[in-house]
Amino acid sequence: MTGRYRSVPHAAMAASYCQGTIRGMDATSFNSEHAAGRLRKAMKGLGTDEHQIIKVLTEHNNAQRQEIKDKYKSCFGTDLIEDLKGELAGHFESLCLYLLMPARYFDAFCLKNAMKRLGTKESHIIDILVSRSNMEIQDIKTVYKELFQADLEEDIKSEVSGDFQRVLVGLVQGKRSVEQMVEDAAAKADMEDVYNGGEGLRFATEEDVFNKVLVTRSIPHLRKVFELYKEYAGKDIEGAIIGEMSGDTQKAFLAIVNYVKDPLKFFAKCLFESMDGKGTDDERLMQLVVSHSEVDLQDVAEVYEKEYKSSLAQHIREDTSGDYRKLLLQLTQSGESQGVAGQKKESS
């Protein structure tokens, strides 16, 4: 897949063309047995050819990597994942293994990973749940149960509490409206409910009102609500959320608003945050790069440079090192830069 038109509920504008950085081999060039052989050769004998491993993983898309993984086992009688674990280490090993996970498997893994360590990684959970479609969320829940013999909603409830828990539980239902038509009267009513539940209240904010509207309403409807809110209140809805809420609840609601307004800008911000401040959040960085490499990472990188006056690649060079850095950089370059034959960007 070289990119895709993303429907309005999952993108900034209807029929916006999103371009990934990993294109994969065309049907006539793809040979899973040959690719599996290259990986075997890279790990056989003394020393490991990390450069060759990077080339194979980035020349192929996720679907092709699954075929390569299967072919490797049938040809060599050993598991590719286990062989990589035996040869590699650190973030480079993790990133290679992540690239061999199917998309929803990877989402489920990242959610579990964010909750199993000392201290829940709230931003990792928000990044996924805010941006996945209803169908993708249902698939994630199914895979999560199969992989971990646990219920995603119950695990979330055991990790977080209060209003933040209610936001995440609402998102995990995967019940956002996909209605594309916007009724002005309904949007106005929601705008008034949100205003009266926040700034319009004298004492306490009614987070349930924000939750109901931001978690369940369609993307076009929410854009209209935000537009009306600014006209009515004289400021963006983000200002109300910042003024009325705090902590992870505030972060979750702001993430929903930012995603609804401009997904590419939202993901650029997430990437920036993963490398900003004290130390790099490598798990979040890998989660974002892997998840978007075949969908819209080229577009996100372009927005990133406009927003932060430095390229995504430059920040990766400054914040990472070694083969891990090399693989990240290869994943964030366009297909043309990767030298994948015949993979030119399609026009919309």
Short mmCIF file of N, CA and C in Angstrom, two decimals, residues 117-192:
data_model
loop_
_atom_site.label_atom_id
_atom_site.label_comp_id
_atom_site.label_asym_id
_atom_site.label_seq_id
_atom_site.Cartn_x
_atom_site.Cartn_y
_atom_site.Cartn_z
N ARG A 117 4.39 -1.69 33.07
CA ARG A 117 5.58 -1.23 33.76
C ARG A 117 5.23 -0.42 35.01
N LEU A 118 6.27 -0.07 35.76
CA LEU A 118 6.08 0.76 36.94
C LEU A 118 5.67 2.15 36.46
N GLY A 119 4.43 2.50 36.67
CA GLY A 119 3.93 3.78 36.17
C GLY A 119 3.35 3.63 34.78
N THR A 120 2.10 3.90 34.64
CA THR A 120 1.41 3.77 33.35
C THR A 120 1.85 4.88 32.40
N LYS A 121 2.11 4.52 31.15
CA LYS A 121 2.48 5.49 30.13
C LYS A 121 1.20 6.02 29.47
N GLU A 122 0.61 7.04 30.09
CA GLU A 122 -0.69 7.53 29.65
C GLU A 122 -0.66 8.06 28.21
N SER A 123 0.41 8.76 27.85
CA SER A 123 0.48 9.34 26.50
C SER A 123 0.48 8.26 25.43
N HIS A 124 1.10 7.12 25.70
CA HIS A 124 1.14 6.02 24.73
C HIS A 124 -0.27 5.49 24.48
N ILE A 125 -1.05 5.38 25.55
CA ILE A 125 -2.43 4.89 25.44
C ILE A 125 -3.30 5.89 24.69
N ILE A 126 -3.15 7.16 25.04
CA ILE A 126 -3.95 8.21 24.40
C ILE A 126 -3.67 8.26 22.90
N ASP A 127 -2.39 8.20 22.51
CA ASP A 127 -2.02 8.28 21.09
C ASP A 127 -2.79 7.25 20.27
N ILE A 128 -2.93 6.04 20.80
CA ILE A 128 -3.59 4.96 20.06
C ILE A 128 -5.10 5.11 20.08
N LEU A 129 -5.68 5.22 21.27
CA LEU A 129 -7.14 5.18 21.38
C LEU A 129 -7.82 6.39 20.75
N VAL A 130 -7.17 7.54 20.77
CA VAL A 130 -7.76 8.75 20.18
C VAL A 130 -7.83 8.64 18.66
N SER A 131 -6.88 7.93 18.05
CA SER A 131 -6.73 8.01 16.60
C SER A 131 -7.19 6.78 15.81
N ARG A 132 -7.61 5.72 16.48
CA ARG A 132 -8.03 4.53 15.73
C ARG A 132 -9.52 4.58 15.42
N SER A 133 -9.88 4.01 14.29
CA SER A 133 -11.28 3.96 13.88
C SER A 133 -12.05 2.97 14.76
N ASN A 134 -13.37 3.02 14.69
CA ASN A 134 -14.20 2.08 15.44
C ASN A 134 -13.82 0.63 15.14
N MET A 135 -13.66 0.32 13.87
CA MET A 135 -13.33 -1.05 13.48
C MET A 135 -11.96 -1.45 14.00
N GLU A 136 -11.00 -0.53 13.92
CA GLU A 136 -9.66 -0.83 14.41
C GLU A 136 -9.67 -1.09 15.92
N ILE A 137 -10.44 -0.31 16.66
CA ILE A 137 -10.52 -0.51 18.11
C ILE A 137 -11.14 -1.87 18.44
N GLN A 138 -12.17 -2.26 17.70
CA GLN A 138 -12.77 -3.58 17.93
C GLN A 138 -11.74 -4.68 17.66
N ASP A 139 -10.97 -4.51 16.59
CA ASP A 139 -9.93 -5.49 16.26
C ASP A 139 -8.85 -5.53 17.35
N ILE A 140 -8.47 -4.37 17.84
CA ILE A 140 -7.46 -4.30 18.90
C ILE A 140 -7.94 -5.06 20.14
N LYS A 141 -9.20 -4.87 20.52
CA LYS A 141 -9.74 -5.56 21.70
C LYS A 141 -9.72 -7.07 21.51
N THR A 142 -10.07 -7.51 20.31
CA THR A 142 -10.07 -8.95 20.03
C THR A 142 -8.66 -9.52 20.12
N VAL A 143 -7.71 -8.85 19.49
CA VAL A 143 -6.33 -9.31 19.51
C VAL A 143 -5.76 -9.26 20.92
N TYR A 144 -6.08 -8.22 21.66
CA TYR A 144 -5.60 -8.05 23.03
C TYR A 144 -6.03 -9.24 23.89
N LYS A 145 -7.28 -9.62 23.75
CA LYS A 145 -7.79 -10.76 24.53
C LYS A 145 -7.08 -12.05 24.13
N GLU A 146 -6.84 -12.24 22.83
CA GLU A 146 -6.17 -13.45 22.35
C GLU A 146 -4.72 -13.52 22.84
N LEU A 147 -4.04 -12.37 22.82
CA LEU A 147 -2.63 -12.34 23.18
C LEU A 147 -2.39 -12.45 24.68
N PHE A 148 -3.21 -11.76 25.45
CA PHE A 148 -2.93 -11.61 26.87
C PHE A 148 -3.97 -12.25 27.79
N GLN A 149 -4.96 -12.92 27.20
CA GLN A 149 -6.03 -13.54 27.99
C GLN A 149 -6.58 -12.56 29.02
N ALA A 150 -6.79 -11.35 28.55
CA ALA A 150 -7.29 -10.28 29.43
C ALA A 150 -8.16 -9.34 28.62
N ASP A 151 -9.01 -8.61 29.32
CA ASP A 151 -9.90 -7.66 28.67
C ASP A 151 -9.28 -6.27 28.74
N LEU A 152 -9.16 -5.62 27.60
CA LEU A 152 -8.50 -4.32 27.54
C LEU A 152 -9.18 -3.30 28.45
N GLU A 153 -10.50 -3.25 28.42
CA GLU A 153 -11.22 -2.30 29.26
C GLU A 153 -10.94 -2.54 30.74
N GLU A 154 -10.94 -3.80 31.15
CA GLU A 154 -10.69 -4.11 32.55
C GLU A 154 -9.26 -3.76 32.96
N ASP A 155 -8.31 -3.98 32.05
CA ASP A 155 -6.93 -3.62 32.35
C ASP A 155 -6.78 -2.11 32.51
N ILE A 156 -7.46 -1.35 31.66
CA ILE A 156 -7.42 0.11 31.77
C ILE A 156 -8.01 0.56 33.10
N LYS A 157 -9.12 -0.05 33.48
CA LYS A 157 -9.76 0.30 34.75
C LYS A 157 -8.85 0.01 35.94
N SER A 158 -8.03 -1.01 35.81
CA SER A 158 -7.13 -1.36 36.92
C SER A 158 -5.92 -0.44 37.00
N GLU A 159 -5.66 0.31 35.91
CA GLU A 159 -4.47 1.14 35.86
C GLU A 159 -4.74 2.62 36.13
N VAL A 160 -5.89 3.11 35.72
CA VAL A 160 -6.20 4.54 35.88
C VAL A 160 -7.57 4.69 36.54
N SER A 161 -7.85 5.90 36.99
CA SER A 161 -9.10 6.10 37.72
C SER A 161 -9.73 7.45 37.39
N GLY A 162 -10.89 7.69 37.99
CA GLY A 162 -11.55 8.99 37.89
C GLY A 162 -11.99 9.37 36.50
N ASP A 163 -11.97 10.66 36.21
CA ASP A 163 -12.44 11.16 34.92
C ASP A 163 -11.59 10.65 33.76
N PHE A 164 -10.29 10.49 33.99
CA PHE A 164 -9.42 9.98 32.93
C PHE A 164 -9.82 8.56 32.56
N GLN A 165 -10.12 7.75 33.55
CA GLN A 165 -10.58 6.40 33.27
C GLN A 165 -11.84 6.42 32.41
N ARG A 166 -12.76 7.32 32.71
CA ARG A 166 -14.02 7.38 31.96
C ARG A 166 -13.79 7.79 30.50
N VAL A 167 -12.82 8.66 30.27
CA VAL A 167 -12.50 9.04 28.89
C VAL A 167 -11.98 7.82 28.13
N LEU A 168 -11.02 7.11 28.72
CA LEU A 168 -10.42 5.96 28.04
C LEU A 168 -11.43 4.83 27.84
N VAL A 169 -12.25 4.58 28.83
CA VAL A 169 -13.27 3.53 28.70
C VAL A 169 -14.25 3.90 27.58
N GLY A 170 -14.60 5.18 27.50
CA GLY A 170 -15.47 5.62 26.42
C GLY A 170 -14.85 5.39 25.06
N LEU A 171 -13.56 5.70 24.92
CA LEU A 171 -12.87 5.52 23.65
C LEU A 171 -12.75 4.04 23.29
N VAL A 172 -12.53 3.19 24.28
CA VAL A 172 -12.37 1.76 24.04
C VAL A 172 -13.67 1.11 23.53
N GLN A 173 -14.80 1.75 23.76
CA GLN A 173 -16.05 1.19 23.23
C GLN A 173 -16.06 1.21 21.70
N GLY A 174 -15.32 2.13 21.10
CA GLY A 174 -15.29 2.21 19.64
C GLY A 174 -16.65 2.48 19.03
N LYS A 175 -17.35 3.44 19.62
CA LYS A 175 -18.72 3.73 19.19
C LYS A 175 -18.89 5.15 18.67
N ARG A 176 -17.80 5.78 18.24
CA ARG A 176 -17.94 7.14 17.71
C ARG A 176 -18.84 7.15 16.48
N SER A 177 -19.73 8.11 16.40
CA SER A 177 -20.61 8.23 15.23
C SER A 177 -19.77 8.45 13.98
N VAL A 178 -20.19 7.83 12.88
CA VAL A 178 -19.50 8.03 11.60
C VAL A 178 -20.38 8.83 10.64
N GLU A 179 -21.43 9.44 11.16
CA GLU A 179 -22.33 10.25 10.34
C GLU A 179 -21.55 11.43 9.73
N GLN A 180 -21.68 11.58 8.41
CA GLN A 180 -20.94 12.65 7.73
C GLN A 180 -21.72 13.96 7.62
N MET A 181 -23.04 13.86 7.65
CA MET A 181 -23.86 15.06 7.58
C MET A 181 -23.91 15.72 8.96
N VAL A 182 -23.83 17.05 8.97
CA VAL A 182 -23.85 17.80 10.22
C VAL A 182 -25.15 18.58 10.33
N GLU A 183 -25.86 18.34 11.42
CA GLU A 183 -27.08 19.11 11.69
C GLU A 183 -26.71 20.30 12.57
N ASP A 184 -26.90 21.49 12.05
CA ASP A 184 -26.49 22.70 12.78
C ASP A 184 -27.14 22.79 14.15
N ALA A 185 -28.41 22.41 14.24
CA ALA A 185 -29.12 22.51 15.52
C ALA A 185 -28.51 21.57 16.56
N ALA A 186 -28.15 20.36 16.13
CA ALA A 186 -27.54 19.40 17.05
C ALA A 186 -26.17 19.87 17.48
N ALA A 187 -25.41 20.44 16.54
CA ALA A 187 -24.08 20.95 16.88
C ALA A 187 -24.19 22.11 17.86
N LYS A 188 -25.17 22.98 17.64
CA LYS A 188 -25.38 24.12 18.54
C LYS A 188 -25.76 23.64 19.94
N ALA A 189 -26.60 22.62 20.01
CA ALA A 189 -27.02 22.09 21.31
C ALA A 189 -25.82 21.50 22.06
N ASP A 190 -24.95 20.77 21.35
CA ASP A 190 -23.76 20.21 21.99
C ASP A 190 -22.81 21.31 22.43
N MET A 191 -22.68 22.34 21.60
CA MET A 191 -21.82 23.46 21.98
C MET A 191 -22.30 24.10 23.27
N GLU A 192 -23.58 24.31 23.37
CA GLU A 192 -24.15 24.93 24.57
C GLU A 192 -23.98 24.03 25.79
#
